[in-house]
DNA sequence: CACCCTAAATTGACCGGCCAGTCAGCCTCC
DNA sequence: GGAGGCTGACTGGCCGGTCAATTTAGGGTG
């Protein structure tokens, strides 16, 4: 299905693109945006520097594409998990757990997302990723709104609560992913508990 | 007293140094370490590029000096507040509040500290600021240990709890300082409450 | 007070290295 | 054999760092 109507050429190009994005994420996470060089990324992907420019227009484009692709994959996984969750409680857990699991598997991605480009770390500020953030915020808001409507959650101002919950999750994620000293076995459960106290019916 | 034994020249040099450190913090926070140029910092301090190198050996030195000076000032304020706090509860509050107040006044400093040089954000990792972190950790540990000894606090493993509390404070600070959308009126009180629940006698 | 004279502080043009981005040619596969 | 993907030496600009030239401060002298 993913191959529908695609020539051998298309497939090869997609493969190369994906290889480059992977290499880019790795090197950007390792060295930081400025210290990373196109040569390093190309070498890591096993191609020459010029090849990178056949697939991406500039270093910044490559960076943004690498970041965006990773975040889109995360969001797909979140959506997948959410679909299977029957109650608001389970949905919130899915929203949290999917993030922890995904970023545990892709610490590079989180490291870039959180460390590089300060303005990206505060998603409300206008940035290249505002649309992605907005979409997840809406998702969370609808989980809250549905839960309140059905009586599973205590009434609360939905947008500001969603924002708070979102920030809390990212903050805990940073703790978990960036600080290797992770003595806490399953931080996602702790985050959920904390949030749940705040929004479950007394 | 601060002028004891200092010539006019010394005072002028200190003033210039301090001006440069301020400008450096500002520009580094605004543009990030790599994107910031010495020319920009010099211009912001109202001097020429060459002058910067009369006071600091290199860009990195300047950066580290700017960061260190800011952190030392914070620690001085923390120590001052702590000295006035009679009980372990008040001491913990002082430890938290001093940080929130100081960084609210100096968001640039926090932005650099947290955003730049990922390895600096995790102070346990060996870095240029390990000594400063260690000193504050010891301070916090002694607050906890004293409190436990005097019965004001519930017994707990001191070093790991101190670490946890320290991380929690930094995490909440990041929330507060980096996200301009600070709808929460006094986050420091919330942090204190949260920590207090964990360590006060049942 | 005017005038120098020296030393120190400051300047900014310049250098060199680094790296994003280019492109003329090569190579490979059909 | 040729079309298109790939290469990597090359270029141009940027910026950290330098240093010879210039300005400023200040104090000694007539």
Short mmCIF file of C-alpha atoms (C1' of nucleotides) in Angstrom, two decimals:
data_model
loop_
_atom_site.label_atom_id
_atom_site.label_comp_id
_atom_site.label_asym_id
_atom_site.label_seq_id
_atom_site.Cartn_x
_atom_site.Cartn_y
_atom_site.Cartn_z
CA UNK A 1 0.00 0.00 0.00
CA UNK A 2 2.79 2.38 0.81
CA UNK A 3 4.27 1.34 -2.51
CA UNK A 4 1.18 2.10 -4.60
CA UNK A 5 2.13 3.76 -7.86
CA UNK A 6 5.75 4.15 -6.93
CA UNK A 7 8.60 3.40 -9.23
CA UNK A 8 11.84 1.81 -8.17
CA UNK A 9 13.34 5.26 -8.39
CA UNK A 10 10.80 6.72 -5.99
CA UNK A 11 11.47 4.00 -3.47
CA UNK A 12 15.22 4.50 -3.65
CA UNK A 13 14.81 8.22 -3.22
CA UNK A 14 12.57 7.78 -0.20
CA UNK A 15 15.04 5.38 1.29
CA UNK A 16 17.90 7.81 0.79
CA UNK A 17 15.82 10.66 2.21
CA UNK A 18 14.99 8.65 5.26
CA UNK A 19 18.63 7.64 5.72
CA UNK A 20 19.63 11.28 5.57
CA UNK A 21 16.99 12.32 8.08
CA UNK A 22 18.13 9.62 10.47
CA UNK A 23 21.76 10.67 10.11
CA UNK A 24 20.78 14.30 10.55
CA UNK A 25 18.90 13.62 13.77
CA UNK A 26 21.80 11.64 15.10
CA UNK A 27 24.46 14.22 14.33
CA UNK A 28 22.36 17.23 15.32
CA UNK A 29 21.54 15.58 18.64
CA UNK A 30 25.17 14.69 19.20
CA UNK A 31 26.86 17.96 18.30
CA UNK A 32 24.11 20.57 18.36
CA UNK A 33 22.83 22.45 15.35
CA UNK A 34 25.75 24.80 14.83
CA UNK A 35 28.57 22.38 15.59
CA UNK A 36 27.09 19.73 13.32
CA UNK A 37 28.43 19.93 9.76
CA UNK A 38 26.84 18.73 6.57
CA UNK A 39 29.96 16.68 5.93
CA UNK A 40 29.44 14.79 9.17
CA UNK A 41 25.82 14.09 8.38
CA UNK A 42 26.68 12.98 4.86
CA UNK A 43 29.45 10.73 6.15
CA UNK A 44 27.12 9.22 8.71
CA UNK A 45 24.61 8.47 5.97
CA UNK A 46 27.40 7.06 3.80
CA UNK A 47 27.17 9.64 1.01
CA UNK A 48 29.10 12.70 -0.10
CA UNK A 49 28.23 16.21 0.92
CA UNK A 50 26.83 17.13 -2.48
CA UNK A 51 24.26 14.37 -2.25
CA UNK A 52 22.68 15.96 0.79
CA UNK A 53 21.92 19.00 -1.34
CA UNK A 54 20.14 16.85 -3.92
CA UNK A 55 17.58 16.04 -1.25
CA UNK A 56 17.46 19.16 0.90
CA UNK A 57 17.90 22.81 0.05
CA UNK A 58 19.86 23.90 3.08
CA UNK A 59 21.13 22.86 6.47
CA UNK A 60 18.20 24.49 8.18
CA UNK A 61 15.70 22.75 5.90
CA UNK A 62 17.32 19.44 6.68
CA UNK A 63 17.16 20.16 10.38
CA UNK A 64 13.52 21.15 10.29
CA UNK A 65 12.60 18.16 8.12
CA UNK A 66 14.40 15.77 10.48
CA UNK A 67 12.66 17.22 13.48
CA UNK A 68 9.25 17.37 11.83
CA UNK A 69 9.41 13.81 10.57
CA UNK A 70 10.22 12.54 14.05
CA UNK A 71 7.44 14.52 15.66
CA UNK A 72 4.92 13.38 13.05
CA UNK A 73 5.85 9.76 13.76
CA UNK A 74 5.32 10.39 17.46
CA UNK A 75 1.94 11.97 16.83
CA UNK A 76 0.90 9.02 14.67
CA UNK A 77 1.75 6.70 17.52
CA UNK A 78 -0.12 8.87 20.01
CA UNK A 79 -3.17 8.85 17.76
CA UNK A 80 -2.94 5.09 17.39
CA UNK A 81 -2.79 4.52 21.15
CA UNK A 82 -5.56 7.02 21.81
CA UNK A 83 -7.90 5.26 19.41
CA UNK A 84 -7.65 2.09 21.47
CA UNK A 85 -8.35 3.82 24.80
CA UNK A 86 -11.96 3.49 25.98
CA UNK A 87 -12.12 5.96 28.89
CA UNK A 88 -10.75 9.47 29.41
CA UNK A 89 -8.43 8.03 32.05
CA UNK A 90 -7.06 5.50 29.58
CA UNK A 91 -6.80 8.19 26.93
CA UNK A 92 -4.77 10.43 29.17
CA UNK A 93 -2.53 7.52 30.07
CA UNK A 94 -2.10 6.75 26.38
CA UNK A 95 -1.27 10.39 25.67
CA UNK A 96 1.47 10.26 28.29
CA UNK A 97 2.75 6.73 27.79
CA UNK A 98 3.06 7.00 24.03
CA UNK A 99 5.32 10.01 24.50
CA UNK A 100 7.52 8.35 27.09
CA UNK A 101 7.87 5.19 25.09
CA UNK A 102 8.52 6.95 21.82
CA UNK A 103 11.13 9.32 23.18
CA UNK A 104 12.78 6.52 25.15
CA UNK A 105 13.30 4.83 21.81
CA UNK A 106 14.37 8.11 20.14
CA UNK A 107 16.27 10.17 22.70
CA UNK A 108 18.04 11.96 19.83
CA UNK A 109 14.77 13.44 18.74
CA UNK A 110 13.89 14.71 22.16
CA UNK A 111 17.35 16.10 22.68
CA UNK A 112 17.06 18.14 19.50
CA UNK A 113 13.53 19.20 20.19
CA UNK A 114 14.28 20.36 23.67
CA UNK A 115 17.81 21.66 23.49
CA UNK A 116 18.15 23.25 20.11
CA UNK A 117 16.54 26.49 19.06
CA UNK A 118 15.18 27.81 22.35
CA UNK A 119 12.14 29.19 20.58
CA UNK A 120 11.12 25.68 19.59
CA UNK A 121 11.01 24.54 23.19
CA UNK A 122 8.16 26.94 23.91
CA UNK A 123 5.69 25.78 21.31
CA UNK A 124 3.17 28.55 21.82
CA UNK A 125 5.61 31.04 20.41
CA UNK A 126 5.20 31.30 16.69
CA UNK A 127 7.55 28.81 15.15
CA UNK A 128 7.86 26.22 12.44
CA UNK A 129 6.09 23.70 14.61
CA UNK A 130 3.19 25.71 15.87
CA UNK A 131 0.75 23.74 13.75
CA UNK A 132 1.93 20.45 15.22
CA UNK A 133 1.66 21.72 18.76
CA UNK A 134 -1.75 23.21 18.12
CA UNK A 135 -3.00 19.89 16.83
CA UNK A 136 -1.86 18.01 19.93
CA UNK A 137 -3.26 20.69 22.19
CA UNK A 138 -6.64 20.29 20.50
CA UNK A 139 -6.38 16.54 20.92
CA UNK A 140 -5.76 16.90 24.63
CA UNK A 141 -8.50 19.48 24.99
CA UNK A 142 -11.01 17.16 23.37
CA UNK A 143 -9.99 14.36 25.74
CA UNK A 144 -10.60 16.68 28.68
CA UNK A 145 -13.83 18.10 27.27
CA UNK A 146 -15.23 14.65 26.53
CA UNK A 147 -14.29 13.44 29.99
CA UNK A 148 -15.97 16.38 31.67
CA UNK A 149 -19.08 15.98 29.56
CA UNK A 150 -19.35 12.30 30.41
CA UNK A 151 -18.67 12.91 34.10
CA UNK A 152 -15.38 11.02 34.11
CA UNK A 153 -13.50 14.23 34.90
CA UNK A 154 -14.04 17.10 37.27
CA UNK A 155 -15.10 20.30 35.45
CA UNK A 156 -12.23 22.71 34.83
CA UNK A 157 -11.25 25.39 32.33
CA UNK A 158 -10.28 23.17 29.42
CA UNK A 159 -7.68 25.16 27.42
CA UNK A 160 -5.59 26.32 30.34
CA UNK A 161 -5.73 22.90 31.98
CA UNK A 162 -4.70 21.25 28.74
CA UNK A 163 -1.77 23.63 28.51
CA UNK A 164 -0.76 22.88 32.07
CA UNK A 165 -0.96 19.14 31.54
CA UNK A 166 1.01 19.40 28.32
CA UNK A 167 3.77 21.39 30.00
CA UNK A 168 3.89 19.01 32.90
CA UNK A 169 4.35 16.07 30.58
CA UNK A 170 7.14 17.75 28.67
CA UNK A 171 8.84 18.77 31.86
CA UNK A 172 8.75 15.21 33.19
CA UNK A 173 9.95 13.93 29.84
CA UNK A 174 12.92 16.25 29.95
CA UNK A 175 13.76 14.95 33.39
CA UNK A 176 13.50 11.38 32.17
CA UNK A 177 15.22 11.63 28.80
CA UNK A 178 17.91 14.22 29.37
CA UNK A 179 19.03 13.13 32.81
CA UNK A 180 20.56 9.74 32.38
CA UNK A 181 20.41 9.37 36.15
CA UNK A 182 16.94 7.87 35.86
CA UNK A 183 16.53 6.13 39.18
CA UNK A 184 12.76 6.34 38.83
CA UNK A 185 11.62 3.09 37.19
CA UNK A 186 8.46 4.31 35.46
CA UNK A 187 8.16 8.08 35.56
CA UNK A 188 5.18 8.06 33.22
CA UNK A 189 3.07 6.47 35.95
CA UNK A 190 4.14 9.15 38.41
CA UNK A 191 3.22 11.91 35.98
CA UNK A 192 -0.13 10.34 35.34
CA UNK A 193 -0.84 10.00 39.06
CA UNK A 194 0.05 13.62 39.61
CA UNK A 195 -2.18 14.86 36.85
CA UNK A 196 -4.95 12.50 37.73
CA UNK A 197 -5.12 13.87 41.27
CA UNK A 198 -5.77 17.27 39.76
CA UNK A 199 -8.57 16.38 37.41
CA UNK A 200 -10.37 13.28 38.65
CA UNK A 201 -13.68 13.78 40.45
CA UNK A 202 -13.05 14.19 44.16
CA UNK B 1 34.53 48.35 51.80
CA UNK B 2 34.22 47.03 48.30
CA UNK B 3 36.54 49.83 47.33
CA UNK B 4 39.24 49.02 49.88
CA UNK B 5 42.68 49.42 48.37
CA UNK B 6 41.39 49.95 44.89
CA UNK B 7 42.65 52.62 42.60
CA UNK B 8 40.49 54.55 40.21
CA UNK B 9 41.85 52.32 37.48
CA UNK B 10 40.76 49.15 39.26
CA UNK B 11 37.26 50.48 39.67
CA UNK B 12 36.98 51.44 36.02
CA UNK B 13 38.23 48.03 34.97
CA UNK B 14 35.71 46.30 37.18
CA UNK B 15 32.96 48.45 35.79
CA UNK B 16 33.94 47.63 32.23
CA UNK B 17 34.19 43.95 33.07
CA UNK B 18 30.76 43.97 34.59
CA UNK B 19 29.34 45.84 31.59
CA UNK B 20 30.81 43.22 29.29
CA UNK B 21 29.43 40.36 31.34
CA UNK B 22 25.98 41.93 31.28
CA UNK B 23 26.13 42.44 27.54
CA UNK B 24 27.40 38.90 27.07
CA UNK B 25 24.56 37.40 29.09
CA UNK B 26 22.06 39.43 27.13
CA UNK B 27 23.35 38.53 23.69
CA UNK B 28 24.07 34.90 24.52
CA UNK B 29 20.55 34.50 25.89
CA UNK B 30 19.05 36.21 22.85
CA UNK B 31 20.93 34.46 20.07
CA UNK B 32 22.41 31.36 21.62
CA UNK B 33 26.10 30.71 22.12
CA UNK B 34 27.05 29.96 18.53
CA UNK B 35 24.90 32.57 16.82
CA UNK B 36 26.10 35.30 19.18
CA UNK B 37 29.14 37.16 17.87
CA UNK B 38 31.77 39.04 19.80
CA UNK B 39 30.97 42.07 17.66
CA UNK B 40 27.37 42.02 18.84
CA UNK B 41 28.40 41.73 22.47
CA UNK B 42 30.96 44.50 22.09
CA UNK B 43 28.41 46.73 20.37
CA UNK B 44 25.89 46.07 23.11
CA UNK B 45 28.46 47.05 25.70
CA UNK B 46 29.35 50.15 23.67
CA UNK B 47 32.94 49.16 22.92
CA UNK B 48 34.89 47.76 19.99
CA UNK B 49 35.58 44.11 19.48
CA UNK B 50 39.22 44.39 20.44
CA UNK B 51 38.30 45.71 23.87
CA UNK B 52 36.50 42.50 24.70
CA UNK B 53 39.77 40.64 24.29
CA UNK B 54 41.49 42.97 26.74
CA UNK B 55 39.21 41.60 29.42
CA UNK B 56 38.57 38.02 28.34
CA UNK B 57 40.77 35.52 26.55
CA UNK B 58 38.17 33.96 24.32
CA UNK B 59 34.50 33.74 23.51
CA UNK B 60 34.12 30.63 25.60
CA UNK B 61 35.88 32.23 28.57
CA UNK B 62 33.55 35.18 28.33
CA UNK B 63 30.56 32.89 28.22
CA UNK B 64 31.66 30.85 31.21
CA UNK B 65 32.53 33.98 33.19
CA UNK B 66 29.13 35.53 32.46
CA UNK B 67 27.34 32.40 33.53
CA UNK B 68 29.46 31.84 36.60
CA UNK B 69 29.13 35.40 37.83
CA UNK B 70 25.35 35.19 37.57
CA UNK B 71 25.18 31.89 39.39
CA UNK B 72 27.49 33.11 42.14
CA UNK B 73 25.24 36.12 42.70
CA UNK B 74 22.25 33.79 42.94
CA UNK B 75 24.03 31.60 45.44
CA UNK B 76 24.95 34.61 47.52
CA UNK B 77 21.31 35.59 47.65
CA UNK B 78 20.27 32.05 48.55
CA UNK B 79 22.79 31.99 51.37
CA UNK B 80 21.56 35.35 52.62
CA UNK B 81 17.93 34.24 52.68
CA UNK B 82 18.80 30.92 54.28
CA UNK B 83 20.64 32.60 57.12
CA UNK B 84 17.45 34.43 58.10
CA UNK B 85 15.28 31.29 58.08
CA UNK B 86 14.69 29.80 61.55
CA UNK B 87 13.09 26.42 60.74
CA UNK B 88 13.80 23.76 58.12
CA UNK B 89 10.47 24.62 56.54
CA UNK B 90 11.43 28.27 56.24
CA UNK B 91 14.87 27.27 54.97
CA UNK B 92 13.41 25.15 52.22
CA UNK B 93 11.07 27.97 51.28
CA UNK B 94 14.01 30.36 51.19
CA UNK B 95 15.96 27.92 49.01
CA UNK B 96 13.09 27.86 46.53
CA UNK B 97 11.93 31.46 46.72
CA UNK B 98 15.36 32.98 46.34
CA UNK B 99 15.77 31.05 43.08
CA UNK B 100 12.40 32.07 41.69
CA UNK B 101 12.88 35.69 42.59
CA UNK B 102 16.43 35.89 41.30
CA UNK B 103 15.71 34.23 37.98
CA UNK B 104 12.56 36.27 37.53
CA UNK B 105 14.80 39.29 37.70
CA UNK B 106 17.42 37.65 35.46
CA UNK B 107 15.61 35.51 32.89
CA UNK B 108 18.61 35.85 30.55
CA UNK B 109 20.75 33.99 33.01
CA UNK B 110 18.31 31.14 33.35
CA UNK B 111 17.84 30.93 29.61
CA UNK B 112 21.57 30.51 29.11
CA UNK B 113 21.94 28.13 31.98
CA UNK B 114 19.13 25.90 30.83
CA UNK B 115 19.26 26.13 27.07
CA UNK B 116 22.90 26.38 26.19
CA UNK B 117 25.39 23.59 26.49
CA UNK B 118 23.15 20.64 27.28
CA UNK B 119 25.82 19.18 29.49
CA UNK B 120 25.50 22.19 31.79
CA UNK B 121 21.80 21.59 32.33
CA UNK B 122 22.56 18.29 34.00
CA UNK B 123 24.84 19.52 36.73
CA UNK B 124 25.88 16.11 38.00
CA UNK B 125 27.75 15.48 34.77
CA UNK B 126 31.30 16.72 35.06
CA UNK B 127 31.34 20.29 33.80
CA UNK B 128 32.71 23.71 34.48
CA UNK B 129 30.04 24.27 37.09
CA UNK B 130 30.17 21.03 38.97
CA UNK B 131 31.70 22.73 41.98
CA UNK B 132 28.86 25.24 42.19
CA UNK B 133 26.22 22.55 41.94
CA UNK B 134 27.96 20.40 44.49
CA UNK B 135 28.01 23.27 46.95
CA UNK B 136 24.29 23.90 46.62
CA UNK B 137 23.54 20.20 46.87
CA UNK B 138 25.48 20.08 50.14
CA UNK B 139 23.54 23.09 51.36
CA UNK B 140 20.24 21.42 50.63
CA UNK B 141 21.41 18.15 52.17
CA UNK B 142 22.36 19.90 55.37
CA UNK B 143 18.93 21.56 55.52
CA UNK B 144 17.31 18.15 55.19
CA UNK B 145 19.67 16.45 57.61
CA UNK B 146 19.21 19.15 60.26
CA UNK B 147 15.44 18.97 59.82
CA UNK B 148 15.40 15.23 60.24
CA UNK B 149 17.65 15.38 63.28
CA UNK B 150 15.44 17.98 64.96
CA UNK B 151 12.25 16.11 64.08
CA UNK B 152 10.95 18.82 61.77
CA UNK B 153 11.21 16.49 58.80
CA UNK B 154 10.33 12.87 58.18
CA UNK B 155 13.40 10.63 57.91
CA UNK B 156 14.45 9.92 54.33
CA UNK B 157 17.61 9.10 52.40
CA UNK B 158 19.20 12.54 52.37
CA UNK B 159 21.37 12.66 49.21
CA UNK B 160 18.84 11.15 46.83
CA UNK B 161 16.02 13.24 48.25
CA UNK B 162 18.12 16.39 47.93
CA UNK B 163 18.79 15.51 44.32
CA UNK B 164 15.10 14.94 43.69
CA UNK B 165 14.12 18.22 45.32
CA UNK B 166 16.80 20.09 43.41
CA UNK B 167 15.63 18.67 40.08
CA UNK B 168 12.04 19.43 40.90
CA UNK B 169 12.87 23.04 41.62
CA UNK B 170 14.81 23.44 38.40
CA UNK B 171 12.05 21.82 36.43
CA UNK B 172 9.44 24.16 37.89
CA UNK B 173 11.75 27.11 37.29
CA UNK B 174 12.08 26.18 33.65
CA UNK B 175 8.31 26.10 33.43
CA UNK B 176 8.06 29.49 35.03
CA UNK B 177 10.92 31.34 33.37
CA UNK B 178 11.01 29.93 29.86
CA UNK B 179 7.27 29.84 29.24
CA UNK B 180 6.18 33.41 29.21
CA UNK B 181 2.57 32.22 29.46
CA UNK B 182 2.81 32.21 33.24
CA UNK B 183 -0.81 32.16 34.29
CA UNK B 184 0.21 30.72 37.64
CA UNK B 185 0.59 33.66 40.02
CA UNK B 186 3.15 32.21 42.45
CA UNK B 187 4.58 28.94 41.24
CA UNK B 188 7.19 28.88 43.97
CA UNK B 189 4.45 28.28 46.54
CA UNK B 190 3.10 25.37 44.50
CA UNK B 191 6.54 23.80 44.29
CA UNK B 192 7.05 24.19 47.97
CA UNK B 193 3.70 22.63 48.76
CA UNK B 194 4.48 19.69 46.53
CA UNK B 195 7.84 19.07 48.11
CA UNK B 196 6.56 19.67 51.58
CA UNK B 197 3.96 16.94 51.22
CA UNK B 198 6.77 14.55 50.46
CA UNK B 199 9.00 15.30 53.40
CA UNK B 200 6.93 16.73 56.25
CA UNK B 201 6.06 14.39 59.12
CA UNK B 202 2.73 12.69 58.37
"C1'" DC C 1 46.73 77.90 32.41
"C1'" DA C 2 48.60 76.16 28.19
"C1'" DC C 3 51.43 72.86 26.55
"C1'" DC C 4 53.46 68.86 25.94
"C1'" DC C 5 54.73 63.84 26.81
"C1'" DT C 6 54.09 59.19 28.10
"C1'" DA C 7 51.57 55.19 29.16
"C1'" DA C 8 47.60 52.88 29.02
"C1'" DA C 9 43.20 52.04 27.04
"C1'" DT C 10 40.75 51.52 22.94
"C1'" DT C 11 39.96 50.86 18.20
"C1'" DG C 12 38.83 48.42 13.87
"C1'" DA C 13 41.04 46.71 9.66
"C1'" DC C 14 42.84 42.54 8.85
"C1'" DC C 15 43.99 37.41 8.88
"C1'" DG C 16 43.07 32.61 8.74
"C1'" DG C 17 40.28 28.78 9.34
"C1'" DC C 18 36.00 26.76 8.89
"C1'" DC C 19 32.01 25.30 6.60
"C1'" DA C 20 27.54 25.90 3.89
"C1'" DG C 21 26.58 25.55 -0.53
"C1'" DT C 22 28.02 24.77 -5.87
"C1'" DC C 23 28.97 22.43 -10.07
"C1'" DA C 24 31.72 20.21 -13.63
"C1'" DG C 25 32.69 15.82 -14.33
"C1'" DC C 26 32.44 10.86 -13.21
"C1'" DC C 27 30.19 6.50 -12.65
"C1'" DT C 28 26.70 3.19 -12.86
"C1'" DC C 29 22.98 0.87 -14.37
"C1'" DC C 30 19.65 0.00 -17.60
"C1'" DG D 1 25.71 4.76 -24.78
"C1'" DG D 2 23.44 8.03 -22.30
"C1'" DA D 3 20.64 9.72 -18.49
"C1'" DG D 4 20.60 10.65 -14.02
"C1'" DG D 5 22.46 9.94 -9.52
"C1'" DC D 6 26.54 10.98 -7.12
"C1'" DT D 7 30.98 13.03 -6.08
"C1'" DG D 8 34.32 16.10 -3.72
"C1'" DA D 9 37.37 19.95 -4.82
"C1'" DC D 10 36.35 24.56 -4.74
"C1'" DT D 11 34.39 29.27 -3.48
"C1'" DG D 12 32.72 32.90 -0.76
"C1'" DG D 13 31.32 34.70 3.41
"C1'" DC D 14 31.45 34.80 8.18
"C1'" DC D 15 33.54 35.40 12.54
"C1'" DG D 16 36.99 34.48 16.35
"C1'" DG D 17 41.04 36.39 17.38
"C1'" DT D 18 45.27 39.85 16.51
"C1'" DC D 19 47.86 43.99 16.64
"C1'" DA D 20 49.62 48.37 14.73
"C1'" DA D 21 47.71 52.72 14.96
"C1'" DT D 22 45.02 56.03 17.43
"C1'" DT D 23 42.82 58.23 21.25
"C1'" DT D 24 42.55 59.46 25.96
"C1'" DA D 25 44.05 60.49 30.64
"C1'" DG D 26 46.84 62.64 33.57
"C1'" DG D 27 50.47 64.86 35.42
"C1'" DG D 28 54.73 67.41 35.09
"C1'" DT D 29 56.78 71.97 33.52
"C1'" DG D 30 57.47 76.76 32.23
#
